[in-house]
Amino acid sequence: MMPPSIPIKKPSPKSRVLLVSHNFPPTMGPESSLVRLNALDLLRRGWRVSVLTTTMEHMHQGLDHAMLDGLPADLEILRTPSYDAVLRKRWPKIARLILTLLSRWILPEIFLFWLFSSVPAGKRWLKQNRPAIIYSRATKHVSNVTGWLLKRATGLPWVAHMSDPWTELPFHNRLQRWIAWQFERRIFRDADAIVTVSRGLADHILRLHPWARHKVHVIPHGFAALDKPLAPVTRAGHRPLEALYAGSLTPTLREPYSLFAALALLNELSPLQGRLKVTFVGEDTVCYQSVVDSLGLTDVVSLLSSVPYQTCQDMIAQSDLLLVLDTPGFGGIFLPTKLIEYLPYAKPVLGLAEPDSAIHQLLRECDLAFADQGVPEEIAAAFETLVKQWETGVWEVSAKSRESVSKYRIDQVNDCLDELLTSMAADEMS
């Protein structure tokens, strides 16, 4: 099965867009695939897109060169080194010490080293390609800092995409938080528009920047339709229900303890071996193996390290139930990229999050299952219901779910982005 793609059938050319993102293929991770998807969607709409990103060396993320497949020749990619990765490669021992000290005591994001190459390269490109719109995308906040510096240098229209808050993330000390605050405040002050992925996130961030509310636009993540429909599920009820969590876990932030506790509760009531198989694949999953073993879930839960993008998509396609796990303690403001990536597969989804969170609201809208991630008993009950449905041989999503999910196709959700960029281009030309 090929990865989701967008056919590039361009209308008449529109203005130039410099898409600034530290994450872009072949870098692995959901943000990289999402930026790729948005670049292709803008191309399809007629925008002349150039991507300013890093070289193919990264300090913390793996590479998947297959993610470069299908990129059109007219998508210009400007690659500049992120010097944290360069230092780590050339002088690994001393660089590890220096970078660890900087990331622990001074820098709110180690990727800020990219500014030393991204900003000069962006200035050169913009000097040669005016008029243009700057469109920067975080989660790597250095992308928006680059956008801010390019805005200051050129005065060109700038859209800053912020899918996560910055200053309220956990830092080691007040200096890091203060530096992050200085950057974030200037991003909100100088951006012509701010894009967030949910109303809850927008309201959360605007508590700190209420004067910027008129700039904020809510545009959720979107997905591309599959190249061809999946084959129907076979042998439901005659084999174990195969559930998949595809995405990283984050020690001290997003952890699976409540989920494991729920499975242990359910396993005590009625053994799950041969009835349910739950697989976790992504960063920092295997470190929880001792917890799985101690709860007697070794034959139920499988923990796998990160795999290439296409392999992960194949695993999603082959699974029966897809799992989403929120990051608690932030008021439910996050809308995980992986949840949106699940939607085109038209499979049952179980989301574990806080009530009335962005995840809960989307699942409720799309008629998909939800349980409070802080209540293992509720999670166990949700799994019990799903396992019983599977064992009866009835396994499908509702017509309401299919209809609601279609609203999150990239060609629909990005209509708002297209209108925003068109308005900015008209203002720049006038």
Coordinates of C-alpha atoms in Angstrom, one line a residue:
M1 CA 0.0 0.0 0.0
M2 CA 1.4 3.4 -1.0
P3 CA 1.4 6.3 1.5
P4 CA -1.3 9.0 1.2
S5 CA -0.6 11.4 -1.6
I6 CA -2.1 14.5 -3.2
P7 CA -2.3 14.6 -7.0
I8 CA -0.5 17.8 -8.1
K9 CA -2.9 19.4 -10.6
K10 CA -2.1 23.1 -10.5
P11 CA -4.3 26.0 -11.3
S12 CA -2.8 29.3 -12.4
P13 CA 0.3 30.2 -10.4
K14 CA -0.1 32.2 -7.2
S15 CA 2.5 34.0 -5.2
R16 CA 5.6 32.5 -3.7
V17 CA 5.6 31.0 -0.3
L18 CA 8.8 30.3 1.8
L19 CA 7.8 27.4 4.1
V20 CA 10.2 27.4 7.0
S21 CA 10.4 24.2 9.0
H22 CA 13.2 22.5 10.8
N23 CA 11.3 19.2 10.3
F24 CA 10.9 18.0 6.7
P25 CA 11.7 14.7 5.0
P26 CA 13.9 12.7 5.3
T27 CA 13.6 13.5 9.0
M28 CA 11.3 11.0 10.7
G29 CA 8.3 11.9 12.7
P30 CA 4.7 13.1 12.4
E31 CA 5.6 16.8 12.1
S32 CA 7.9 16.0 9.1
S33 CA 5.1 14.1 7.3
L34 CA 2.6 16.8 8.1
V35 CA 4.8 19.6 6.7
R36 CA 5.4 17.5 3.6
L37 CA 1.6 17.1 3.2
N38 CA 1.0 20.8 3.5
A39 CA 3.7 21.7 1.1
L40 CA 2.1 19.4 -1.5
D41 CA -1.3 20.8 -0.8
L42 CA -0.1 24.4 -1.4
L43 CA 1.6 23.3 -4.6
R44 CA -1.7 21.7 -5.7
R45 CA -3.5 25.0 -5.1
G46 CA -1.0 26.8 -7.4
W47 CA 1.3 28.4 -4.8
R48 CA 5.0 28.4 -5.7
V49 CA 6.5 26.7 -2.7
S50 CA 10.0 26.7 -1.5
V51 CA 10.9 24.8 1.7
L52 CA 13.7 26.1 4.0
T53 CA 14.8 23.2 6.2
T54 CA 17.8 21.4 7.6
T55 CA 20.3 19.2 5.9
M56 CA 20.0 15.5 6.2
E57 CA 21.8 15.3 9.6
H58 CA 19.9 15.5 12.9
M59 CA 20.9 15.2 16.5
H60 CA 17.8 13.6 18.0
Q61 CA 15.8 12.2 15.0
G62 CA 16.3 9.4 12.6
L63 CA 16.1 9.7 8.8
D64 CA 13.8 7.9 6.4
H65 CA 14.8 8.6 2.8
A66 CA 11.7 6.9 1.5
M67 CA 9.7 10.0 2.6
L68 CA 11.4 11.9 -0.2
D69 CA 9.6 9.7 -2.8
G70 CA 6.9 11.5 -4.7
L71 CA 8.1 15.0 -4.1
P72 CA 7.7 16.9 -7.4
A73 CA 10.7 18.4 -9.1
D74 CA 9.3 22.0 -8.9
L75 CA 9.2 21.9 -5.1
E76 CA 12.3 23.8 -4.2
I77 CA 14.1 22.6 -1.1
L78 CA 16.7 24.8 0.6
R79 CA 18.8 22.9 3.1
T80 CA 21.1 24.5 5.6
P81 CA 22.9 22.8 8.5
S82 CA 21.7 22.8 12.1
Y83 CA 25.0 23.3 13.9
D84 CA 24.0 21.3 16.9
A85 CA 24.0 18.2 14.7
V86 CA 27.2 19.4 12.9
L87 CA 29.1 19.8 16.2
R88 CA 27.8 16.4 17.5
K89 CA 29.1 14.7 14.3
R90 CA 32.5 16.4 14.2
W91 CA 33.5 16.4 17.8
P92 CA 31.1 13.9 19.5
K93 CA 32.5 13.8 23.0
I94 CA 33.1 17.5 23.6
A95 CA 29.9 18.5 21.7
R96 CA 27.8 16.1 23.8
L97 CA 29.1 17.9 26.9
I98 CA 28.6 21.4 25.6
L99 CA 25.2 20.8 24.1
T100 CA 24.0 19.0 27.2
L101 CA 25.0 22.0 29.4
L102 CA 23.4 24.5 27.0
S103 CA 20.2 22.5 26.7
R104 CA 20.0 22.1 30.5
W105 CA 20.9 25.5 31.7
I106 CA 20.5 28.1 28.9
L107 CA 18.7 27.3 25.6
P108 CA 15.0 26.6 25.7
E109 CA 15.5 24.6 22.6
I110 CA 18.8 23.1 21.4
F111 CA 17.7 23.5 17.8
L112 CA 18.1 27.2 18.0
F113 CA 21.6 26.6 16.6
W114 CA 19.8 26.3 13.2
L115 CA 19.3 30.1 13.3
F116 CA 22.9 30.6 12.3
S117 CA 22.3 29.1 8.9
S118 CA 18.6 29.3 8.3
V119 CA 18.3 33.1 8.7
P120 CA 21.1 34.1 6.2
A121 CA 19.8 31.5 3.7
G122 CA 16.3 32.8 4.1
K123 CA 17.4 36.4 3.6
R124 CA 19.3 35.5 0.4
W125 CA 16.3 33.7 -1.0
L126 CA 13.8 36.4 -0.1
K127 CA 16.0 39.1 -1.7
Q128 CA 16.0 37.2 -5.0
N129 CA 12.3 36.1 -4.9
R130 CA 10.2 39.1 -3.7
P131 CA 7.3 39.3 -3.3
A132 CA 6.8 36.3 -1.2
I133 CA 5.0 35.1 2.0
I134 CA 6.8 33.6 4.9
Y135 CA 5.1 30.6 6.4
S136 CA 6.9 29.1 9.4
R137 CA 5.8 25.9 11.2
A138 CA 6.6 24.7 14.7
T139 CA 6.7 22.2 16.8
K140 CA 10.4 23.0 16.5
H141 CA 10.1 26.5 17.8
V142 CA 13.3 27.5 16.0
S143 CA 11.2 27.5 12.8
N144 CA 9.0 30.4 14.1
V145 CA 12.1 32.2 15.5
T146 CA 13.6 32.0 12.0
G147 CA 10.3 33.4 10.6
W148 CA 10.4 36.2 13.1
L149 CA 13.9 37.2 12.1
L150 CA 13.1 37.0 8.4
K151 CA 10.0 39.2 9.0
R152 CA 12.1 41.8 10.8
A153 CA 14.7 41.8 8.0
T154 CA 12.3 42.0 5.1
G155 CA 8.9 43.3 6.3
L156 CA 7.2 40.6 4.2
P157 CA 3.9 39.0 5.2
W158 CA 4.4 36.2 7.8
V159 CA 2.2 33.4 9.0
A160 CA 3.4 31.6 12.1
H161 CA 2.0 28.1 12.7
M162 CA 2.0 27.1 16.4
S163 CA 0.7 23.6 17.1
D164 CA 2.2 23.6 20.7
P165 CA 2.8 26.3 23.3
W166 CA 6.3 27.1 24.2
T167 CA 6.7 29.1 27.4
E168 CA 4.5 26.7 29.4
L169 CA 6.5 23.6 28.5
P170 CA 8.6 22.2 31.4
F171 CA 12.1 23.8 31.5
H172 CA 15.0 23.2 33.8
N173 CA 15.3 26.8 35.0
R174 CA 13.9 30.3 34.8
L175 CA 16.5 31.5 32.4
Q176 CA 15.2 29.0 29.7
R177 CA 11.6 30.0 30.3
W178 CA 12.6 33.7 30.1
I179 CA 14.4 33.3 26.8
A180 CA 11.4 31.3 25.4
W181 CA 9.0 34.0 26.6
Q182 CA 11.1 36.7 24.8
F183 CA 10.9 34.8 21.5
E184 CA 7.2 33.8 21.9
R185 CA 6.1 37.3 22.7
R186 CA 7.9 38.7 19.7
I187 CA 6.4 36.0 17.5
F188 CA 2.9 36.9 18.5
R189 CA 3.7 40.6 18.3
D190 CA 5.2 40.7 14.8
A191 CA 3.4 37.8 13.0
D192 CA 0.7 39.0 10.6
A193 CA -1.3 35.8 11.4
I194 CA -1.0 33.0 13.9
V195 CA -2.4 29.5 13.0
T196 CA -3.2 27.0 15.8
V197 CA -4.8 23.6 15.4
S198 CA -7.6 23.8 18.0
R199 CA -9.7 26.5 19.7
G200 CA -8.6 25.2 23.1
L201 CA -4.9 25.7 22.1
A202 CA -5.7 29.2 20.8
D203 CA -7.5 30.2 24.0
H204 CA -4.7 28.7 26.2
I205 CA -1.9 30.6 24.4
L206 CA -3.9 33.8 24.2
R207 CA -4.1 33.9 28.0
L208 CA -0.5 35.2 27.7
H209 CA -1.0 37.2 24.6
P210 CA -4.6 38.5 24.7
W211 CA -3.9 41.5 22.5
A212 CA -3.1 39.1 19.6
R213 CA -6.5 37.4 19.4
H214 CA -7.4 39.2 16.1
K215 CA -4.4 37.5 14.5
V216 CA -5.3 33.9 15.4
H217 CA -6.8 31.4 13.0
V218 CA -7.8 27.9 13.9
I219 CA -6.9 25.4 11.2
P220 CA -6.7 21.7 12.3
H221 CA -4.3 19.2 11.0
G222 CA -5.6 17.4 7.8
F223 CA -5.0 14.1 6.0
A224 CA -4.7 13.0 2.4
A225 CA -7.0 10.3 1.2
L226 CA -5.6 6.9 0.6
D227 CA -4.6 6.0 -2.9
K228 CA -7.1 3.1 -2.8
P229 CA -9.6 1.9 -0.1
L230 CA -8.5 -0.7 2.3
A231 CA -9.8 -4.3 2.1
P232 CA -12.6 -5.1 4.6
V233 CA -11.5 -6.6 8.0
T234 CA -11.5 -10.4 7.8
R235 CA -12.0 -13.0 10.5
A236 CA -13.4 -10.6 13.1
G237 CA -14.0 -12.6 16.2
H238 CA -11.9 -15.6 15.0
R239 CA -8.5 -14.1 15.9
P240 CA -7.2 -11.7 18.5
L241 CA -8.2 -8.0 18.2
E242 CA -5.1 -6.2 17.1
A243 CA -4.7 -2.7 18.6
L244 CA -2.0 -0.3 17.7
Y245 CA -0.5 2.8 19.3
A246 CA 1.7 4.5 16.7
G247 CA 3.6 7.4 18.1
S248 CA 6.2 8.4 20.6
L249 CA 5.8 8.1 24.3
T250 CA 7.5 10.9 26.4
P251 CA 8.8 10.0 29.9
T252 CA 7.4 12.3 32.5
L253 CA 4.9 13.8 30.0
R254 CA 3.0 11.3 27.9
E255 CA 3.2 7.9 29.5
P256 CA 1.1 4.7 29.3
Y257 CA 0.8 3.8 33.0
S258 CA -3.0 4.2 33.1
L259 CA -3.5 2.2 30.0
F260 CA -1.3 -0.6 31.3
A261 CA -3.2 -0.5 34.6
A262 CA -6.5 -0.8 32.7
L263 CA -5.3 -3.8 30.7
A264 CA -4.1 -5.4 33.9
L265 CA -7.5 -4.9 35.5
L266 CA -9.3 -6.4 32.5
N267 CA -6.8 -9.3 32.3
E268 CA -7.6 -10.2 35.9
L269 CA -11.3 -10.4 35.2
S270 CA -10.9 -12.4 32.0
P271 CA -7.5 -13.4 30.5
L272 CA -6.7 -11.4 27.4
Q273 CA -4.1 -13.7 25.9
G274 CA -5.5 -14.9 22.6
R275 CA -8.2 -12.2 22.6
L276 CA -6.3 -8.9 22.5
K277 CA -2.9 -7.9 21.3
V278 CA -1.8 -4.3 21.9
T279 CA 1.3 -3.0 20.0
F280 CA 3.2 0.2 20.8
V281 CA 5.6 1.5 18.1
G282 CA 7.6 4.7 18.4
E283 CA 10.3 6.5 20.4
D284 CA 10.7 5.7 24.1
T285 CA 8.3 2.7 24.0
V286 CA 10.7 -0.1 24.9
C287 CA 11.7 1.5 28.2
Y288 CA 8.4 0.4 29.6
Q289 CA 9.0 -3.3 29.1
S290 CA 9.7 -3.9 32.8
V291 CA 6.3 -2.4 33.7
V292 CA 4.5 -4.6 31.1
D293 CA 6.2 -7.7 32.6
S294 CA 5.5 -6.8 36.2
L295 CA 1.8 -6.4 35.4
G296 CA 1.6 -9.8 33.7
L297 CA 0.9 -8.4 30.3
T298 CA 3.9 -9.8 28.4
D299 CA 1.7 -11.9 26.1
V300 CA -0.7 -9.0 25.5
V301 CA 1.5 -5.9 25.0
S302 CA 4.3 -5.6 22.5
L303 CA 6.7 -2.6 22.6
L304 CA 8.6 -1.7 19.4
S305 CA 11.1 1.1 18.6
S306 CA 10.5 3.6 15.8
V307 CA 10.1 2.2 12.3
P308 CA 10.2 3.9 8.8
Y309 CA 7.2 6.0 7.9
Q310 CA 5.8 3.6 5.3
T311 CA 6.2 0.6 7.7
C312 CA 4.2 2.5 10.3
Q313 CA 1.5 3.3 7.8
D314 CA 1.3 -0.4 6.8
M315 CA 1.0 -1.3 10.5
I316 CA -1.9 1.1 10.8
A317 CA -3.6 -0.4 7.8
Q318 CA -3.2 -3.9 9.1
S319 CA -4.4 -3.2 12.6
D320 CA -8.1 -3.4 13.8
L321 CA -8.1 -0.8 16.5
L322 CA -6.1 2.4 16.6
L323 CA -5.1 4.1 20.0
V324 CA -4.4 7.7 20.8
L325 CA -2.9 8.9 24.1
D326 CA -3.0 12.5 25.1
T327 CA -0.4 14.5 27.1
P328 CA -2.1 15.2 30.4
G329 CA -1.7 18.3 32.5
F330 CA -2.0 20.9 29.7
G331 CA -5.8 21.2 29.7
G332 CA -6.3 19.0 26.7
I333 CA -5.0 21.5 24.2
F334 CA -3.0 19.1 22.0
L335 CA -4.3 17.6 18.8
P336 CA -1.9 14.8 17.9
T337 CA -0.8 14.6 14.3
K338 CA -1.1 10.8 14.5
L339 CA -4.8 11.0 15.4
I340 CA -5.4 12.8 12.1
E341 CA -3.2 10.3 10.2
Y342 CA -5.5 7.6 11.5
L343 CA -8.7 9.0 10.1
P344 CA -8.4 8.1 6.4
Y345 CA -8.1 4.4 7.3
A346 CA -11.8 4.3 8.5
K347 CA -11.0 2.1 11.5
P348 CA -12.3 2.2 15.1
V349 CA -10.3 4.5 17.3
L350 CA -10.0 4.7 21.1
G351 CA -8.7 7.9 22.4
L352 CA -7.4 8.2 26.0
A353 CA -7.5 11.9 27.0
E354 CA -9.0 14.4 29.4
P355 CA -12.7 15.0 29.1
D356 CA -13.6 17.9 26.8
S357 CA -10.0 18.0 25.4
A358 CA -9.3 18.6 21.7
I359 CA -9.0 14.9 21.3
H360 CA -12.3 14.2 23.0
Q361 CA -14.1 16.8 21.0
L362 CA -12.8 15.4 17.7
L363 CA -13.6 11.8 18.7
R364 CA -17.1 12.8 19.8
E365 CA -17.6 14.7 16.5
C366 CA -16.4 11.6 14.5
D367 CA -18.4 9.0 16.6
L368 CA -15.3 7.3 17.8
A369 CA -14.5 5.8 21.3
F370 CA -13.2 7.8 24.2
A371 CA -12.1 7.1 27.8
D372 CA -10.7 9.4 30.5
Q373 CA -7.0 8.7 30.6
G374 CA -6.8 9.3 34.3
V375 CA -9.3 6.6 35.2
P376 CA -8.0 3.1 34.5
E377 CA -11.5 1.6 35.3
E378 CA -13.0 3.6 32.5
I379 CA -10.3 2.6 30.1
A380 CA -10.8 -1.0 31.0
A381 CA -14.5 -0.7 30.4
A382 CA -13.9 0.8 27.0
F383 CA -11.6 -2.0 26.0
E384 CA -14.0 -4.6 27.3
T385 CA -16.8 -3.1 25.1
L386 CA -14.6 -3.1 22.1
V387 CA -13.3 -6.6 22.6
K388 CA -16.9 -7.9 23.0
Q389 CA -17.9 -6.1 19.8
W390 CA -14.9 -7.7 18.0
E391 CA -15.8 -11.2 19.3
T392 CA -19.4 -10.9 18.0
G393 CA -17.9 -10.4 14.5
V394 CA -19.3 -6.8 14.1
W395 CA -16.4 -4.5 13.4
E396 CA -16.9 -1.2 11.5
V397 CA -17.2 2.5 11.9
S398 CA -20.5 4.2 11.6
A399 CA -21.8 6.2 8.6
K400 CA -21.7 9.3 10.9
S401 CA -18.1 8.6 11.5
R402 CA -17.2 8.4 7.8
E403 CA -19.1 11.6 7.0
S404 CA -17.5 13.6 9.9
V405 CA -14.0 12.3 9.2
S406 CA -14.2 13.6 5.6
K407 CA -14.2 17.2 7.0
Y408 CA -10.5 16.7 8.0
R409 CA -9.2 16.0 4.5
I410 CA -6.3 18.3 3.7
D411 CA -8.1 19.8 0.7
Q412 CA -10.9 20.9 2.9
V413 CA -9.2 22.1 6.1
N414 CA -6.6 24.1 4.2
D415 CA -9.2 26.2 2.4
C416 CA -8.8 28.6 5.3
L417 CA -5.1 28.7 4.9
D418 CA -5.4 29.3 1.2
E419 CA -7.8 32.2 1.8
L420 CA -5.4 33.6 4.4
L421 CA -2.4 33.4 2.1
T422 CA -4.4 34.8 -0.8
S423 CA -5.4 37.8 1.3
M424 CA -1.8 38.5 2.3
A425 CA -0.6 38.2 -1.2
A426 CA -3.2 40.7 -2.4
D427 CA -2.1 43.1 0.3
E428 CA 1.5 42.7 -0.6
M429 CA 0.9 43.4 -4.3
S430 CA -1.3 46.5 -3.7

